[in-house]
GROMACS .gro file of C-alpha atoms in nm:
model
  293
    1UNK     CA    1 -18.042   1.002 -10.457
    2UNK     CA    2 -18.362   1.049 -10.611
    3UNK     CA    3 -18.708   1.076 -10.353
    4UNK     CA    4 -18.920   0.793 -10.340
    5UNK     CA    5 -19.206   0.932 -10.485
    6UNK     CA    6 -19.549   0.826 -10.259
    7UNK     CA    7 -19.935   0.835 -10.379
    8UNK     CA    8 -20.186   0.875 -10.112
    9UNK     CA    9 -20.529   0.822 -10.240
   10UNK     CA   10 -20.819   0.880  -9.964
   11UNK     CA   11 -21.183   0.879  -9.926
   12UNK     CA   12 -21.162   1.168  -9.612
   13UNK     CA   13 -20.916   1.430  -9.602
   14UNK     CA   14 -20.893   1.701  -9.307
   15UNK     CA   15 -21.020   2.009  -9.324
   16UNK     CA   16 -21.226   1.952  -9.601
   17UNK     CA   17 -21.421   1.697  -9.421
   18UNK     CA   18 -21.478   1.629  -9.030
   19UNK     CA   19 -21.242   1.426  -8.847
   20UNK     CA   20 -21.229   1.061  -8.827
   21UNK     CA   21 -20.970   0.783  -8.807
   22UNK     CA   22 -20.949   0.818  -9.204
   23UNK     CA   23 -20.946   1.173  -9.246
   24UNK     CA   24 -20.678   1.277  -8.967
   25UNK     CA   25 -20.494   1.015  -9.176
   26UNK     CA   26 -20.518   1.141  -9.514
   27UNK     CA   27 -20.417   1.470  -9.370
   28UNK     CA   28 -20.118   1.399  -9.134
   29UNK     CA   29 -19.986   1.060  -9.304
   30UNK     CA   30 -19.887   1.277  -9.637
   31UNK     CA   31 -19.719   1.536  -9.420
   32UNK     CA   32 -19.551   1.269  -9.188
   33UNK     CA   33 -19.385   1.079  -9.511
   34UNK     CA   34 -19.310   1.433  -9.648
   35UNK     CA   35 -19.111   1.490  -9.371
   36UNK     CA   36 -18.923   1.153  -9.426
   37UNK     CA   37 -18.774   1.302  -9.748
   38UNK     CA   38 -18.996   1.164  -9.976
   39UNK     CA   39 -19.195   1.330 -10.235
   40UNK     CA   40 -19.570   1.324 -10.241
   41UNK     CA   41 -19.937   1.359 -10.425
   42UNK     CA   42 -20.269   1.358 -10.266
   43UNK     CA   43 -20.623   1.296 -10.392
   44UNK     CA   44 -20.951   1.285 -10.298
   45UNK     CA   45 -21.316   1.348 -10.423
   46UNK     CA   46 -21.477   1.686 -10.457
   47UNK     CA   47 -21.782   1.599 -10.237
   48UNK     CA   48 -22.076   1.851 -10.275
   49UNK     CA   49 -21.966   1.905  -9.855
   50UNK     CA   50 -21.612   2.072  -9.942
   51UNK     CA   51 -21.650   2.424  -9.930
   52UNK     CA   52 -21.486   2.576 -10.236
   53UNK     CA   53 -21.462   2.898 -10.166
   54UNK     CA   54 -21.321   2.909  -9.782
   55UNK     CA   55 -21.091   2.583  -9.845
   56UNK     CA   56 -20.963   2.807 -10.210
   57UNK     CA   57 -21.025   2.531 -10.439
   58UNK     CA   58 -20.911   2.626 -10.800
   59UNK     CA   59 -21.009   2.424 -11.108
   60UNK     CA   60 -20.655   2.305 -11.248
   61UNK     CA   61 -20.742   2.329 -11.624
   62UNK     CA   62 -20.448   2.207 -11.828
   63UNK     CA   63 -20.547   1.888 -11.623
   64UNK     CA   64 -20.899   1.899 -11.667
   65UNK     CA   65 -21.130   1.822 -12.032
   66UNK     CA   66 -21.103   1.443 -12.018
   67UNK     CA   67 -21.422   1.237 -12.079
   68UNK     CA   68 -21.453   0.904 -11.899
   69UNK     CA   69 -21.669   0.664 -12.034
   70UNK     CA   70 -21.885   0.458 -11.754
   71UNK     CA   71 -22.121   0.217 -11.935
   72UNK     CA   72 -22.159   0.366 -12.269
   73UNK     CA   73 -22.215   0.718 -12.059
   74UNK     CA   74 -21.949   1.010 -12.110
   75UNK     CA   75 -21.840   1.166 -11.772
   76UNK     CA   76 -21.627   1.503 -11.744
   77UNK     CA   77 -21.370   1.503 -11.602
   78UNK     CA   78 -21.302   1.835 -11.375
   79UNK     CA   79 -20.945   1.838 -11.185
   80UNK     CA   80 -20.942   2.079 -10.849
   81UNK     CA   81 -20.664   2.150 -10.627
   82UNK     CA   82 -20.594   2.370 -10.304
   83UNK     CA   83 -20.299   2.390 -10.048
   84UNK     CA   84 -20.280   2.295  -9.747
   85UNK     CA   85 -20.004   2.572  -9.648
   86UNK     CA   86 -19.876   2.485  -9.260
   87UNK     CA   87 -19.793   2.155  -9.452
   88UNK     CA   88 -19.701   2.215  -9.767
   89UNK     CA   89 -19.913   2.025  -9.920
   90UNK     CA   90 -20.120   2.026 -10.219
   91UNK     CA   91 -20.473   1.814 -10.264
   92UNK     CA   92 -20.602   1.743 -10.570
   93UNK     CA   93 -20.973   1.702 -10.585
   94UNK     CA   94 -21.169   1.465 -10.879
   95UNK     CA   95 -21.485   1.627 -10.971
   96UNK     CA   96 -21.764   1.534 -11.189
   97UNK     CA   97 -22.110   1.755 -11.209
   98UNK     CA   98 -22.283   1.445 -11.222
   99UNK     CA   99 -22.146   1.269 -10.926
  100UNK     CA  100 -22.018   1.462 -10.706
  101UNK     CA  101 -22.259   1.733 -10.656
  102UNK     CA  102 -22.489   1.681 -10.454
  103UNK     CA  103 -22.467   1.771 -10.050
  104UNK     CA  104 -22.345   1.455  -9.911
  105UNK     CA  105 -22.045   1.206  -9.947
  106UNK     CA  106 -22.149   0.848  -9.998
  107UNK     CA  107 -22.516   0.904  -9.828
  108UNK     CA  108 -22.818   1.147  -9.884
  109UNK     CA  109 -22.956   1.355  -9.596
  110UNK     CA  110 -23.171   1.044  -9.513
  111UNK     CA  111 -22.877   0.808  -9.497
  112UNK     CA  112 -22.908   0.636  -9.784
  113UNK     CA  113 -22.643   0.502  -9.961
  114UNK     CA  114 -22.661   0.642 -10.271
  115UNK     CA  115 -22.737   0.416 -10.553
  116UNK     CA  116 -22.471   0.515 -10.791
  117UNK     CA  117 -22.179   0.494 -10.529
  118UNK     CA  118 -22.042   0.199 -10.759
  119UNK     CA  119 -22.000   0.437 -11.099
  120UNK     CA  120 -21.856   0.704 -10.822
  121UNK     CA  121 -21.570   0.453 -10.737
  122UNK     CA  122 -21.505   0.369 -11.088
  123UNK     CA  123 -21.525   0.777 -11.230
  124UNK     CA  124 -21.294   0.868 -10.875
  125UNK     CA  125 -21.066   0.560 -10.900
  126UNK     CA  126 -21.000   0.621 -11.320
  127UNK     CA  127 -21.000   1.012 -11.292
  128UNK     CA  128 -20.719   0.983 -11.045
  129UNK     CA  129 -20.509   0.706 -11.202
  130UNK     CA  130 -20.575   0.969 -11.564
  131UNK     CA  131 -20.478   1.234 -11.376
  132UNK     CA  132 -20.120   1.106 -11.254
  133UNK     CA  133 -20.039   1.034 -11.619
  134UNK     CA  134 -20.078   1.401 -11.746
  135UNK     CA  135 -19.866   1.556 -11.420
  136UNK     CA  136 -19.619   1.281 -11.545
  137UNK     CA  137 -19.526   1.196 -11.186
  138UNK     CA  138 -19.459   0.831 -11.165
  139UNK     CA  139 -19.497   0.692 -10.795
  140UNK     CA  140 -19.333   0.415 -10.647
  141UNK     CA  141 -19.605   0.353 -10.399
  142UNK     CA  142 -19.986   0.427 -10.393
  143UNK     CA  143 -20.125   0.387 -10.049
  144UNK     CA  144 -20.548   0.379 -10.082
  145UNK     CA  145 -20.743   0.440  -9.790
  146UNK     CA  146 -21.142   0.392  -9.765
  147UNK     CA  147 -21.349   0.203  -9.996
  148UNK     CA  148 -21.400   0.410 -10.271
  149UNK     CA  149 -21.043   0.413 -10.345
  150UNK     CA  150 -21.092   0.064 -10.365
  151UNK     CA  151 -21.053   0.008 -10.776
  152UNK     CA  152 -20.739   0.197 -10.793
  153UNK     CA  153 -20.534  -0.111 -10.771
  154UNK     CA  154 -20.804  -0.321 -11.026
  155UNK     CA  155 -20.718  -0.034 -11.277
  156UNK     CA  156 -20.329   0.039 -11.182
  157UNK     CA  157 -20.212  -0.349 -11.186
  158UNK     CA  158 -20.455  -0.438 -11.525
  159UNK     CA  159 -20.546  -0.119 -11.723
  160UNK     CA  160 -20.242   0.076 -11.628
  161UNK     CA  161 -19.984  -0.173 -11.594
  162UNK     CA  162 -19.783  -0.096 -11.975
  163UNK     CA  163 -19.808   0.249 -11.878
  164UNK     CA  164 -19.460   0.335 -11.803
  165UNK     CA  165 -19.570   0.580 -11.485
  166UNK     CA  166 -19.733   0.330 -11.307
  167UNK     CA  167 -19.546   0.000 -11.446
  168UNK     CA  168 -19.293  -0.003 -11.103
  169UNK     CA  169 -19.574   0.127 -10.856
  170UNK     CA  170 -19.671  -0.117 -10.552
  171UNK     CA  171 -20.007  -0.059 -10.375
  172UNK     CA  172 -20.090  -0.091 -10.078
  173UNK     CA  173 -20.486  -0.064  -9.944
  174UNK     CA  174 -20.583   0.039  -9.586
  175UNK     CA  175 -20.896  -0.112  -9.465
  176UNK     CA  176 -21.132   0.075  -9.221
  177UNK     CA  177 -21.457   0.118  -9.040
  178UNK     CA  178 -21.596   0.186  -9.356
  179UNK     CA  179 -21.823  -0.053  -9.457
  180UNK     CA  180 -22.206  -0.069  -9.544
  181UNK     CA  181 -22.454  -0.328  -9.612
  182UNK     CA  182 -22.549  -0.226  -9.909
  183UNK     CA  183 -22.533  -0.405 -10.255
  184UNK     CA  184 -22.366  -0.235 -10.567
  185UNK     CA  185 -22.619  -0.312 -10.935
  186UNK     CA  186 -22.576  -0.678 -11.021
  187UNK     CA  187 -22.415  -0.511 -11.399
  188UNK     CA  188 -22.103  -0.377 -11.149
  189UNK     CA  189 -21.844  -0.635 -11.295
  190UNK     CA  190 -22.000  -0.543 -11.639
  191UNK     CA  191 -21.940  -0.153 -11.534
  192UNK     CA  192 -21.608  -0.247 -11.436
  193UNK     CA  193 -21.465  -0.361 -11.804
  194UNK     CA  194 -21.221  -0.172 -12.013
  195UNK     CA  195 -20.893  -0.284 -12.166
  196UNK     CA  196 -20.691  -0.476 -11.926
  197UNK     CA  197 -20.925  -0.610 -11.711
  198UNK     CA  198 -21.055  -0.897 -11.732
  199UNK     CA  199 -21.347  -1.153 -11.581
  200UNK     CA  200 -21.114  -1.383 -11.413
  201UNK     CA  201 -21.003  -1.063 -11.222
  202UNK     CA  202 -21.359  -0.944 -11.145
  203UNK     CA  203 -21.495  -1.288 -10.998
  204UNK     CA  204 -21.475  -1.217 -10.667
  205UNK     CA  205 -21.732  -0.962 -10.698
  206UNK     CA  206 -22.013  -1.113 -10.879
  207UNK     CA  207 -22.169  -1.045 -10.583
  208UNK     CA  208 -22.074  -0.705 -10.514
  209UNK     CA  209 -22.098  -0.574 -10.177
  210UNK     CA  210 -21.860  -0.462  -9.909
  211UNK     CA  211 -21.658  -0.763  -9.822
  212UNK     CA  212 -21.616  -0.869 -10.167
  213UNK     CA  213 -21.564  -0.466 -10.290
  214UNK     CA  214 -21.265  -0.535 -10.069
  215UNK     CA  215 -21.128  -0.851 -10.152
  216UNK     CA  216 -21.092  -0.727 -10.534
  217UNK     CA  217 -20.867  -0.441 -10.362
  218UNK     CA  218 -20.696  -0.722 -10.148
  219UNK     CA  219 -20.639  -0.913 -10.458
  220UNK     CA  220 -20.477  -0.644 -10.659
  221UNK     CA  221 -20.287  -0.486 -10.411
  222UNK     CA  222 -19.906  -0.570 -10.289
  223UNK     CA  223 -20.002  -0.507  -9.940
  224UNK     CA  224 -20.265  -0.413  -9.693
  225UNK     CA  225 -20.311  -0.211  -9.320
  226UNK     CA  226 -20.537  -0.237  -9.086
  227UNK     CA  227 -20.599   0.130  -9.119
  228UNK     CA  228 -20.830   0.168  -8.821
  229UNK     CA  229 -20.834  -0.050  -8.430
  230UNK     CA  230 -21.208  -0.154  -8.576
  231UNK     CA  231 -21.261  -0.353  -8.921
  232UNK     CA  232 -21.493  -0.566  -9.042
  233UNK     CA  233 -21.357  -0.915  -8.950
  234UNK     CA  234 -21.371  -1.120  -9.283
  235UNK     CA  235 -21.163  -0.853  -9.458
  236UNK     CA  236 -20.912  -0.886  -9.234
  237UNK     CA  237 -20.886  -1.236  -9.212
  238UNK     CA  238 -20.893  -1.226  -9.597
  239UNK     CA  239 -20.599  -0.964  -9.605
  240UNK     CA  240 -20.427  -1.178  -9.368
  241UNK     CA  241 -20.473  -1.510  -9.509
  242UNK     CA  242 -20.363  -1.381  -9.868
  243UNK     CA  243 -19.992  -1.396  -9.712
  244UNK     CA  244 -19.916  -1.069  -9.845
  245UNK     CA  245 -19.772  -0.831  -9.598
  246UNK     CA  246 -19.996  -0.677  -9.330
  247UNK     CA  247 -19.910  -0.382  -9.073
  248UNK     CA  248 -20.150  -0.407  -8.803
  249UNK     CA  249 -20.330  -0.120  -8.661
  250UNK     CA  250 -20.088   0.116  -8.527
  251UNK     CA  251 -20.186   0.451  -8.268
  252UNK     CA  252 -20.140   0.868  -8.336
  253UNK     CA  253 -19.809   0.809  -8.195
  254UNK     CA  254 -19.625   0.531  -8.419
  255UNK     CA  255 -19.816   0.550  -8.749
  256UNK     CA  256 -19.597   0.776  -8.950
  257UNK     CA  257 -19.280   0.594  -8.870
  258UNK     CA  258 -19.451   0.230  -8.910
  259UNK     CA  259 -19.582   0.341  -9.201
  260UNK     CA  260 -19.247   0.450  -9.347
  261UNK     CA  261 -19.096   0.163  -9.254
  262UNK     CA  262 -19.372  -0.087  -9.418
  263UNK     CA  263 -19.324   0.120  -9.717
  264UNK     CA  264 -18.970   0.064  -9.764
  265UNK     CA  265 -19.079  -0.364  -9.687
  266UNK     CA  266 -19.337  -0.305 -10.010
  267UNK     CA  267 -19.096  -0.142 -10.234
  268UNK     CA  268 -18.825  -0.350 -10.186
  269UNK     CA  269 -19.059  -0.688 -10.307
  270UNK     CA  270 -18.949  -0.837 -10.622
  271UNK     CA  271 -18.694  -0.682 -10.659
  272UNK     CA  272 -18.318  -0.868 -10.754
  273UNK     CA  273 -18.115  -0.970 -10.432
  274UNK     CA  274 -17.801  -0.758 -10.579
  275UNK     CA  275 -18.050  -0.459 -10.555
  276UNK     CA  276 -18.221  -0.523 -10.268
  277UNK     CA  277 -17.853  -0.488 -10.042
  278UNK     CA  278 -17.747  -0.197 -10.233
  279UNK     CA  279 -18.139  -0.017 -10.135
  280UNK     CA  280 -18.141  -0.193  -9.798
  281UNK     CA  281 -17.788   0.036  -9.765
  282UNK     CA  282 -17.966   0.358  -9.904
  283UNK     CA  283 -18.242   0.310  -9.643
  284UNK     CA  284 -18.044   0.297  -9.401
  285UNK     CA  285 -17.778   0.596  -9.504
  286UNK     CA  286 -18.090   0.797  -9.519
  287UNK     CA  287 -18.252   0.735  -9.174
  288UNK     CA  288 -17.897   0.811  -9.025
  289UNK     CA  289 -17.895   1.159  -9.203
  290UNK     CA  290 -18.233   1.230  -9.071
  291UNK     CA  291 -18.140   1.152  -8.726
  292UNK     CA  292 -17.753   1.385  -8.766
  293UNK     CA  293 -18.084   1.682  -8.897
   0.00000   0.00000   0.00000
C-alpha cells in the first residue's frame, strides 16, 4: 500500500536554530512519523541565523527562479535544502534576499518585531505551498507549527484547493508559546488577496494581531494541537470551541505516537463510510506489522 505522504511546515527546526518546544519538534516529529512508514517533507525559513556553510545548505535550482508578487512588489524566490543524515531527512529552506537576510528570525538585535513579519508569512507560507507543486509530491496531511506558518492553510484550502496536489490534503495547525503583542499594517487583509481568497475568509483579521493571526489558521485548518504545555488562552479556547478535533498537549515521551494516531483521526474525515472500514483495516494491518518488526 502506498505511504501516507506527511508535510511538516515549522517556524524552528533543530540544529539550525536553538532548542525550544518548537524546534525539538520540527526536528524529531518528522523523524518519529518517518519511522511510522510514512513518507515525509520538511520546510522552514532560511533565517539570516542558519549557518550555511557548517549546516551544508545548497541552493536547489531547478526549484528555485519563481517571482512572488506581495502587494504589487516582485519577490525571488530562492529554494535551499540540506540533510539531516542520522535521520534521513532532508529540510528545505525558503529564502528571499529581501526577507530573510538579515541576522535575526522574527526580531532585530533590539527585540523588535520586525515590521514586515506579515509580508514574511505571506512570501514563506506561498513559497512553500509553490514549492510542493514543482517536486510534484502531493501530501495527505500538512501539519504547521508556529505562527508564521500560519497562512499555509488560508492559501492551501482557497488558492490551492483545484490544484490537484493539494486538493485531498487536511491541515492541521499546532499552536505555541509563540505569540507577540504586536500589530501586523492595517493593509494585511489587502496584502493577503490573490485568486481564491476571498474577504469573507479574511474577516477575522481586520484587526490583525496574534490572536486573530491565529484564528484565520484555526478557521482554515481541519484540526489543531496544543503544540506546547503553555498557549495563549483565547486561541485555545477558540481551537476548542470550533469543534474541530483537538490533541491536547502531549510530553517527549508520547508525542510521536499521539501524533500518529491524530493523524490517521484527520485523514480519515470526510471520507465515505465504505472507505473509512476498509482504511480503519489498513491502519490497523500496518501497526501490527510494525510491532512483528
Amino acid at each position: 500500500m502506498e505511504k501516507k505522504k506527511i508535510l511538516f511546515v515549522s517556524q524552528e527546526i533543530m540544529p539550525y536554530l536553538p532548542e525550544t518546544e518548537m524546534s525539538y519538534i520540527g526536528r524529531y516529529l518528522p523523524q518519529g512519523i518517518q519511522e511510522n512508514k510514512r513518507e515525509i517533507r520538511a520546510f522552514m525559513p532560511r533565517y539570516g541565523t542558519v549557518n550555511e556553510r557548517r549546516n551544508q545548505l545548497h541552493e536547489v535550482i531547478r526549484l528555485s527562479g519563481m517571482n512572488i508578487i506581495i502587494d504589487d512588489t516582485d519577490h525571488s524566490l530562492i529554494i535551499k535544502v540540506a540533510s539531516i543524515q542520522s535521520a534521513r531527512m532532508q529540510v528545505y529552506f525558503i529564502d528571499n534576499d529581501d526577507f530573510f537576510h538579515r541576522k535575526g528570525e522574527l526580531r532585530d538585535k533590539e527585540g523588535k518585531f520586525y515590521s514586515d513579519n506579515d509580508e514574511r508569512a505571506i512570501f514563506f507560507a506561498r513559497g512553500v505551498l509553490e514549492t510542493v507543486k514543482k517536486l510534484r509530491w502531493p501530501p495527505d496531511l500538512v501539519h504547521c507549527h508556529g505562527w508564521i506558518t500560519s497562512l499555509v492553510p488560508l492559501y492551501l484550502k482557497n488558492a490551492f484547493k483545484e490544484d490537484p496536489i493539494f486538493s485531498k490534503s487536511k491541515v492541521v495547525y499546532s499552536i505555541y508559546d509563540d505569540g507577540f503583542d504586536d500589530k501586523f499594517p492595517a493593509n494585511f487583509a489587502k496584502k493577503l488577496k490573490v485568486d481564491g481568497v476571498n474577504d469573507k475568509d479574511l474577516e477575522v483579521v481586520k484587526d490583525p494581531d496574534f490572536v486573530n493571526l491565529s484564528k484565520l489558521a484555526i478557521n482554515m485548518s481541519d484540526a489543531v494541537v496544543q503544540g506546547h504545555k503553555e498557549v495563549n488562552n483565547q486561541v485555545k479556547d477558540y481551537a476548542i470551541a470550533s469543534g474541530k478535533p483537538f490533541l491536547n498537549y502531549q510530553t517527549r515521551d508520547t508525542y510521536v505516537d499521539e501524533y500518529n494516531k491524530f493523524y490517521d483521526l484527520v485523514m480519515l474525515q470526510d471520507q465515505p463510510a465504505e472507505q473509512l472500514v476498509t482504511e480503519k483495516k489498513k491502519t490497523a494491518k500496518e501497526k501490527k506489522e510494525i510491532v512483528d518488526e
